[in-house]
Amino acid sequence: DQFSFWGDRLQFIVGVRKDVLKQNVQSFVTGLTLPNNDEQTSPRYGVLWRVTPQLSLYGSYNESFTPASGAGSVQGIPFPSPTARQKEVGAKFELMNGRVFGGVAVFENIRRNQTTVDVLNPGFSVATGEITSQGSELDVGISLTENWQVLLGGGFQKAEITADNVPANLGLEQFNVPNQMASLWTKYQFKQAATKGLSLGLGVTYVGERAGQRDSVVRSFPVPAYTTFNGLISYQRGVHKFALNVENIFDRRYIMTAAARLADPGEHRS
C-alpha cells in the first residue's frame, strides 16, 4: 500500500511478499531424492519526504530471497535459499525549471546463504557464505536545449566477503563486481521541417577494474577496466519508427567476467 500525509509531502509505502517453494532435489552422489521446501516472507518499507517541489529525500528497506538450486553438499542435502537485505537512502532533485534533474543514493546490501567451498570435502560446497556490498550512485540529466539532452551516471561499490569457509577469503572483494562504473549518453532530436523525426545518439560506458576468481581460495587477480561506445540513429514518421543501434562501435576487446580460470570476452561490435 502507498499512502501519504501533509498534502502528499510525506509518503509511505509498505509491502509484503510471501513465497512458497516446493521442489525435489536428486543427488547423483547418494542417489537420494529429497524435498527442498521453503517459505519466505519478504517485507518492503519506504518513506519519501518532499522538502520542496524540487527536492525529495527518501529511505527504503527490503528483503528478498532466491530459490536454491542443486545439492552440492557431500551429504546430498539441498542448500537453503539465499537471502538478501538492502537499505538505501537518497535524494531526488530538479533545478533550473526542470532542465537539470537527477538523484543520489547510498546503499548497503547483505547476501547470506552463499555457497562456499567445503574445505573438508573438495569438490563440494556448503551454504555458509555472506557478501556485504556498500556503495553510492549519482544520476544527472541535463536538457541543454529543447532538442538536446545529456544523461550522466556514476556509481561506486565495494562488495566484500564477510563470511566464508576459507579464512583466506575473508575481507577479499567479491569477484566480478566493479568498484566504479560510469556512463554518458547524449541524444539530439531534430525538429526542423526537413529533418523532423530524425534523432542521433551517442553513449559511452566505463566499467572499472574488478577481481577475478582464479580458484576457490584466491580471488585477487585483477580483471582490467574497459570502455565501450554505443550509437543510435532513429527516424520517426507518424506512428512508425525506424532505428539503427550500434553497440561497441570501435569493436573494443575486453573481458566481461573471469571465474574458475575461464575468462568470458565481451560482445564484438553488433
Coordinates of C-alpha atoms in Angstrom, one line a residue:
D1 CA 0.0 0.0 0.0
Q2 CA 1.1 3.6 -0.7
F3 CA -0.3 6.4 1.4
S4 CA 0.6 10.0 2.2
F5 CA 0.0 12.8 4.6
W6 CA 0.5 16.5 4.8
G7 CA -0.6 17.3 1.3
D8 CA 1.4 14.4 -0.2
R9 CA 4.6 15.9 1.2
L10 CA 5.2 12.8 3.3
Q11 CA 4.6 9.5 1.6
F12 CA 4.9 5.9 2.8
I13 CA 5.0 2.5 1.0
V14 CA 4.6 -0.8 2.9
G15 CA 4.6 -4.1 1.2
V16 CA 5.0 -7.8 1.9
R17 CA 5.7 -10.8 -0.4
K18 CA 5.0 -14.4 0.6
D19 CA 6.8 -17.1 -1.4
V20 CA 6.1 -20.9 -1.0
L21 CA 8.7 -23.1 -2.7
K22 CA 8.2 -26.8 -3.3
Q23 CA 10.7 -28.8 -5.2
N24 CA 12.6 -32.1 -5.1
V25 CA 16.4 -32.4 -5.5
Q26 CA 18.1 -35.6 -6.6
S27 CA 21.7 -36.2 -5.6
F28 CA 23.7 -38.3 -8.1
V29 CA 26.2 -38.9 -5.3
T30 CA 23.9 -40.6 -2.8
G31 CA 21.1 -41.5 -5.1
L32 CA 18.6 -39.9 -2.7
T33 CA 15.7 -37.6 -3.8
L34 CA 14.9 -35.1 -1.0
P35 CA 12.4 -32.3 -0.7
N36 CA 13.6 -28.8 -0.6
N37 CA 10.6 -26.9 0.5
D38 CA 10.8 -23.4 1.8
E39 CA 8.7 -20.4 2.8
Q40 CA 9.9 -16.9 2.9
T41 CA 8.2 -13.6 3.9
S42 CA 9.9 -10.6 2.4
P43 CA 8.9 -7.1 3.7
R44 CA 9.4 -3.8 1.9
Y45 CA 9.3 -0.4 3.5
G46 CA 9.8 3.1 2.1
V47 CA 9.4 6.7 3.1
L48 CA 9.7 9.9 1.0
W49 CA 9.7 13.5 2.2
R50 CA 9.1 16.2 -0.4
V51 CA 11.1 19.0 1.2
T52 CA 10.2 21.3 -1.7
P53 CA 8.6 20.7 -5.1
Q54 CA 12.1 20.4 -6.5
L55 CA 13.7 18.3 -3.7
S56 CA 12.7 14.9 -2.2
L57 CA 14.5 12.8 0.4
Y58 CA 13.8 9.1 0.7
G59 CA 14.8 5.9 2.5
S60 CA 13.9 2.3 1.9
Y61 CA 14.4 -1.2 3.3
N62 CA 13.6 -4.5 1.6
E63 CA 14.3 -8.2 1.9
S64 CA 14.4 -10.9 -0.9
F65 CA 15.2 -14.5 -1.5
T66 CA 16.2 -16.6 -4.5
P67 CA 15.1 -20.3 -4.6
A68 CA 18.0 -22.6 -4.0
S69 CA 19.1 -25.0 -6.7
G70 CA 21.3 -28.1 -6.7
A71 CA 22.6 -30.3 -3.9
G72 CA 26.3 -29.7 -3.9
S73 CA 26.8 -30.8 -0.3
V74 CA 28.7 -34.0 0.3
Q75 CA 25.6 -35.4 2.1
G76 CA 23.4 -34.7 -1.0
I77 CA 21.3 -32.3 1.2
P78 CA 19.7 -29.4 -0.7
F79 CA 21.1 -25.9 0.1
P80 CA 18.9 -23.3 1.9
S81 CA 17.6 -20.4 -0.1
P82 CA 20.0 -17.4 -0.5
T83 CA 18.5 -14.3 1.1
A84 CA 19.3 -10.6 0.9
R85 CA 18.6 -7.4 2.8
Q86 CA 19.1 -3.9 1.4
K87 CA 19.0 -0.5 2.9
E88 CA 19.1 2.7 0.8
V89 CA 18.8 6.5 1.4
G90 CA 18.9 9.2 -1.2
A91 CA 17.6 12.3 -2.7
K92 CA 15.8 13.3 -6.0
F93 CA 16.1 16.8 -7.3
E94 CA 15.2 19.3 -10.1
L95 CA 16.9 22.5 -10.9
M96 CA 16.6 25.3 -13.4
N97 CA 12.9 24.7 -14.0
G98 CA 13.4 21.0 -14.6
R99 CA 16.2 21.4 -17.1
V100 CA 18.5 19.6 -14.7
F101 CA 17.3 16.6 -12.8
G102 CA 18.6 13.6 -11.1
G103 CA 19.2 11.7 -7.9
V104 CA 21.9 10.5 -5.5
A105 CA 21.8 7.4 -3.2
V106 CA 23.9 5.3 -0.8
F107 CA 23.1 1.7 -0.1
E108 CA 24.1 -1.4 1.7
N109 CA 23.2 -5.0 0.6
I110 CA 23.9 -8.1 2.6
R111 CA 23.5 -11.5 0.9
R112 CA 23.5 -14.7 3.1
N113 CA 23.5 -18.4 2.5
Q114 CA 26.0 -18.1 -0.3
T115 CA 27.7 -21.3 -1.4
T116 CA 31.4 -21.6 -0.4
V117 CA 33.9 -24.4 -0.8
D118 CA 33.7 -27.4 1.6
V119 CA 37.3 -27.5 2.9
L120 CA 36.8 -31.0 4.3
N121 CA 35.3 -32.4 1.1
P122 CA 37.0 -30.9 -2.0
G123 CA 34.6 -30.6 -4.9
F124 CA 31.6 -29.9 -2.7
S125 CA 30.1 -26.8 -1.3
V126 CA 28.4 -25.5 1.9
A127 CA 25.9 -22.6 2.1
T128 CA 27.6 -20.6 4.9
G129 CA 28.9 -17.6 2.9
E130 CA 28.0 -13.9 3.2
I131 CA 28.7 -11.0 0.9
T132 CA 28.3 -7.3 2.0
S133 CA 28.1 -4.6 -0.6
Q134 CA 28.2 -0.9 0.1
G135 CA 28.1 1.9 -2.5
S136 CA 26.7 5.1 -3.9
E137 CA 25.1 6.2 -7.1
L138 CA 24.6 9.5 -8.9
D139 CA 22.4 10.2 -11.9
V140 CA 22.0 13.6 -13.6
G141 CA 20.0 14.5 -16.7
I142 CA 20.5 17.9 -18.4
S143 CA 18.4 19.4 -21.2
L144 CA 21.0 21.7 -22.9
T145 CA 18.4 22.8 -25.4
E146 CA 14.8 21.8 -26.3
N147 CA 16.3 19.3 -28.7
W148 CA 19.5 18.2 -26.9
Q149 CA 19.6 16.0 -23.8
V150 CA 22.6 14.6 -21.8
L151 CA 22.4 11.8 -19.2
L152 CA 25.3 11.1 -16.8
G153 CA 25.6 8.3 -14.3
G154 CA 28.2 7.0 -12.0
G155 CA 28.5 4.5 -9.2
F156 CA 31.0 3.3 -6.6
Q157 CA 30.6 -0.1 -4.9
K158 CA 32.7 -2.4 -2.7
A159 CA 31.5 -5.9 -2.4
E160 CA 33.4 -7.8 0.4
I161 CA 33.3 -11.4 1.5
T162 CA 32.3 -11.2 5.2
A163 CA 31.7 -14.9 5.9
D164 CA 33.4 -17.8 4.2
N165 CA 34.6 -21.3 5.0
V166 CA 38.1 -20.4 3.7
P167 CA 39.7 -17.9 6.2
A168 CA 41.9 -16.5 3.4
N169 CA 38.8 -15.3 1.5
L170 CA 37.5 -13.1 4.4
G171 CA 37.9 -9.4 3.5
L172 CA 38.6 -10.0 -0.1
E173 CA 36.5 -8.4 -2.8
Q174 CA 33.7 -10.5 -4.4
F175 CA 34.8 -11.4 -7.9
N176 CA 33.3 -9.7 -11.0
V177 CA 31.9 -6.7 -9.1
P178 CA 33.5 -3.4 -10.4
N179 CA 34.4 -0.7 -7.9
Q180 CA 33.5 2.1 -10.3
M181 CA 31.0 2.4 -13.2
A182 CA 30.1 5.4 -15.2
S183 CA 28.1 6.2 -18.3
L184 CA 27.3 9.2 -20.5
W185 CA 24.5 9.3 -23.1
T186 CA 23.6 12.3 -25.3
K187 CA 20.8 12.5 -27.8
Y188 CA 19.8 15.2 -30.3
Q189 CA 16.3 15.2 -31.8
F190 CA 15.9 17.3 -35.0
K191 CA 12.6 19.3 -35.2
Q192 CA 13.2 21.3 -38.3
A193 CA 10.7 20.7 -41.2
A194 CA 13.3 18.9 -43.4
T195 CA 14.7 16.6 -40.7
K196 CA 11.8 16.4 -38.3
G197 CA 11.7 13.0 -36.7
L198 CA 15.4 12.3 -37.0
S199 CA 17.4 11.6 -33.8
L200 CA 21.1 10.9 -33.2
G201 CA 22.5 9.4 -30.0
L202 CA 26.0 8.6 -28.7
G203 CA 26.9 6.9 -25.5
V204 CA 30.0 5.8 -23.6
T205 CA 30.1 3.2 -20.8
Y206 CA 33.0 2.7 -18.4
V207 CA 33.4 -0.4 -16.2
G208 CA 36.2 -0.3 -13.7
E209 CA 38.7 -2.9 -12.6
R210 CA 37.3 -5.9 -10.6
A211 CA 38.6 -9.0 -9.0
G212 CA 38.7 -12.3 -10.9
Q213 CA 38.3 -15.7 -9.4
R214 CA 41.2 -18.0 -10.1
D215 CA 40.1 -20.8 -7.9
S216 CA 38.0 -21.4 -4.7
V217 CA 40.6 -19.8 -2.4
V218 CA 42.3 -17.0 -4.3
R219 CA 40.1 -14.2 -5.7
S220 CA 42.7 -11.5 -6.1
F221 CA 43.9 -11.2 -9.7
P222 CA 42.6 -8.1 -11.4
V223 CA 40.3 -8.0 -14.5
P224 CA 41.1 -4.9 -16.5
A225 CA 38.7 -2.0 -16.8
Y226 CA 37.1 -1.3 -20.2
T227 CA 35.3 1.5 -22.0
T228 CA 32.8 1.0 -24.9
F229 CA 30.9 3.4 -27.2
N230 CA 27.4 2.9 -28.5
G231 CA 25.4 4.8 -31.2
L232 CA 21.8 5.4 -32.2
I233 CA 20.2 6.7 -35.4
S234 CA 16.4 6.7 -35.5
Y235 CA 13.7 8.3 -37.6
Q236 CA 10.0 8.5 -36.6
R237 CA 7.3 9.2 -39.2
G238 CA 3.8 9.2 -37.7
V239 CA 3.3 6.0 -35.7
H240 CA 6.3 4.3 -37.3
K241 CA 9.8 4.4 -36.0
F242 CA 12.9 3.1 -37.7
A243 CA 16.1 2.7 -35.6
L244 CA 19.7 1.5 -36.0
N245 CA 21.6 0.7 -32.8
V246 CA 25.3 0.1 -32.9
E247 CA 26.9 -1.4 -29.7
N248 CA 30.7 -1.4 -29.1
I249 CA 31.3 0.9 -32.1
F250 CA 35.1 0.5 -32.1
D251 CA 34.9 -3.3 -31.5
R252 CA 36.8 -3.0 -28.3
R253 CA 38.2 -6.3 -27.0
Y254 CA 37.5 -6.7 -23.3
I255 CA 36.8 -9.3 -20.6
M256 CA 33.3 -9.2 -19.0
T257 CA 33.8 -11.9 -16.3
A258 CA 36.5 -14.2 -15.1
A259 CA 35.8 -17.2 -12.9
A260 CA 37.2 -20.7 -12.3
R261 CA 40.1 -20.0 -14.6
L262 CA 37.9 -19.1 -17.5
A263 CA 37.6 -15.6 -19.0
D264 CA 34.4 -14.6 -20.9
P265 CA 35.0 -12.0 -23.6
G266 CA 32.7 -9.1 -24.2
E267 CA 30.5 -8.8 -27.2
H268 CA 32.0 -7.7 -30.5
R269 CA 30.5 -4.8 -32.4
S270 CA 26.8 -5.5 -33.1

